[in-house]
Amino acid sequence: MTPDSIIFNGAKFQTSEVKLTFYSRTNKFRGGTRILFISILYFSILAVILTSPVYTIFFNYMFFIYFPWGVSFLYFLYYIYVNYIMEYVIVEFGTSKVKLFKVNNKKNYDLINSIKDRSFSVVYVEIGKGFRID
């Protein structure tokens, strides 16, 4: 592999064809702080729900109705965490797009930095500033 090309899925791309888009937050939650924030949010909402007398009465008889709602709620928190709190990079190789997370992953971090050094198109986007992520 030459220094001016990158191989992805067996195809060779010139560095001019590779585009990087960095997505980050303005309030810059970092690794452990993000996990702490999500944990506090989750456990506070869970405590309110589970200590409600009406919920505990119905929970004994309607477990199979409330359990899917609980799973849906956990997925909702995961969706918020991944799309609005975590920092990530979208790497475009021609028409293919790869989403790489930067949090606590040295391999991805090194890969992103090496592509960033070679790429000509690097864009920084702040999440929550009117951008929609698909």
PDB file of N, CA and C in Angstrom, residues 2 5 8 31 43 56 62 67 69 79 81 86-87 91 101 103-104 132:
ATOM      1  N   THR A   2       0.649   2.064  -0.927  1.00  0.00           N
ATOM      2  CA  THR A   2       1.430   3.296  -1.005  1.00  0.00           C
ATOM      3  C   THR A   2       0.857   4.325  -0.044  1.00  0.00           C
ATOM      4  N   SER A   5      -2.638   6.109  -0.874  1.00  0.00           N
ATOM      5  CA  SER A   5      -3.864   5.355  -1.130  1.00  0.00           C
ATOM      6  C   SER A   5      -4.286   4.600   0.125  1.00  0.00           C
ATOM      7  N   PHE A   8      -9.928  -0.298   1.202  1.00  0.00           N
ATOM      8  CA  PHE A   8     -11.150  -0.537   1.971  1.00  0.00           C
ATOM      9  C   PHE A   8     -11.977  -1.588   1.241  1.00  0.00           C
ATOM     10  N   GLY A  31     -15.632  10.393  27.652  1.00  0.00           N
ATOM     11  CA  GLY A  31     -15.791   9.001  28.042  1.00  0.00           C
ATOM     12  C   GLY A  31     -16.590   8.683  29.280  1.00  0.00           C
ATOM     13  N   PHE A  43     -31.228   5.609  35.708  1.00  0.00           N
ATOM     14  CA  PHE A  43     -31.629   5.147  37.030  1.00  0.00           C
ATOM     15  C   PHE A  43     -32.600   6.100  37.716  1.00  0.00           C
ATOM     16  N   THR A  56     -46.388  -0.638  40.463  1.00  0.00           N
ATOM     17  CA  THR A  56     -46.040  -1.893  41.134  1.00  0.00           C
ATOM     18  C   THR A  56     -47.243  -2.823  41.231  1.00  0.00           C
ATOM     19  N   MET A  62     -49.118  -7.672  35.002  1.00  0.00           N
ATOM     20  CA  MET A  62     -48.984  -7.326  33.592  1.00  0.00           C
ATOM     21  C   MET A  62     -47.517  -7.251  33.164  1.00  0.00           C
ATOM     22  N   PHE A  67     -42.877  -5.232  30.131  1.00  0.00           N
ATOM     23  CA  PHE A  67     -41.505  -5.594  29.773  1.00  0.00           C
ATOM     24  C   PHE A  67     -41.101  -5.054  28.397  1.00  0.00           C
ATOM     25  N   TRP A  69     -42.182  -2.423  26.960  1.00  0.00           N
ATOM     26  CA  TRP A  69     -42.022  -0.975  27.116  1.00  0.00           C
ATOM     27  C   TRP A  69     -40.670  -0.654  27.743  1.00  0.00           C
ATOM     28  N   TYR A  79     -30.202   4.893  21.642  1.00  0.00           N
ATOM     29  CA  TYR A  79     -30.280   5.694  20.415  1.00  0.00           C
ATOM     30  C   TYR A  79     -29.847   7.136  20.685  1.00  0.00           C
ATOM     31  N   TYR A  81     -27.936   8.159  23.133  1.00  0.00           N
ATOM     32  CA  TYR A  81     -26.513   8.137  23.474  1.00  0.00           C
ATOM     33  C   TYR A  81     -25.639   8.075  22.220  1.00  0.00           C
ATOM     34  N   MET A  86     -22.357  10.587  21.798  1.00  0.00           N
ATOM     35  CA  MET A  86     -21.052  10.069  21.387  1.00  0.00           C
ATOM     36  C   MET A  86     -20.476  10.872  20.231  1.00  0.00           C
ATOM     37  N   GLU A  87     -19.172  11.017  20.229  1.00  0.00           N
ATOM     38  CA  GLU A  87     -18.488  11.622  19.091  1.00  0.00           C
ATOM     39  C   GLU A  87     -18.124  10.503  18.120  1.00  0.00           C
ATOM     40  N   VAL A  91     -16.544   8.098   7.587  1.00  0.00           N
ATOM     41  CA  VAL A  91     -15.510   8.034   6.557  1.00  0.00           C
ATOM     42  C   VAL A  91     -16.182   7.577   5.270  1.00  0.00           C
ATOM     43  N   PHE A 101     -16.666   5.092  15.818  1.00  0.00           N
ATOM     44  CA  PHE A 101     -16.786   5.783  17.096  1.00  0.00           C
ATOM     45  C   PHE A 101     -15.402   6.039  17.665  1.00  0.00           C
ATOM     46  N   VAL A 103     -14.789   6.966  20.962  1.00  0.00           N
ATOM     47  CA  VAL A 103     -14.737   6.887  22.419  1.00  0.00           C
ATOM     48  C   VAL A 103     -14.016   5.618  22.867  1.00  0.00           C
ATOM     49  N   ASN A 104     -12.937   5.789  23.619  1.00  0.00           N
ATOM     50  CA  ASN A 104     -12.211   4.701  24.267  1.00  0.00           C
ATOM     51  C   ASN A 104     -11.869   3.549  23.320  1.00  0.00           C
ATOM     52  N   ARG A 132     -28.923  17.414  10.726  1.00  0.00           N
ATOM     53  CA  ARG A 132     -29.663  16.169  10.901  1.00  0.00           C
ATOM     54  C   ARG A 132     -28.753  15.025  10.493  1.00  0.00           C
TER      55      ARG A 132
END
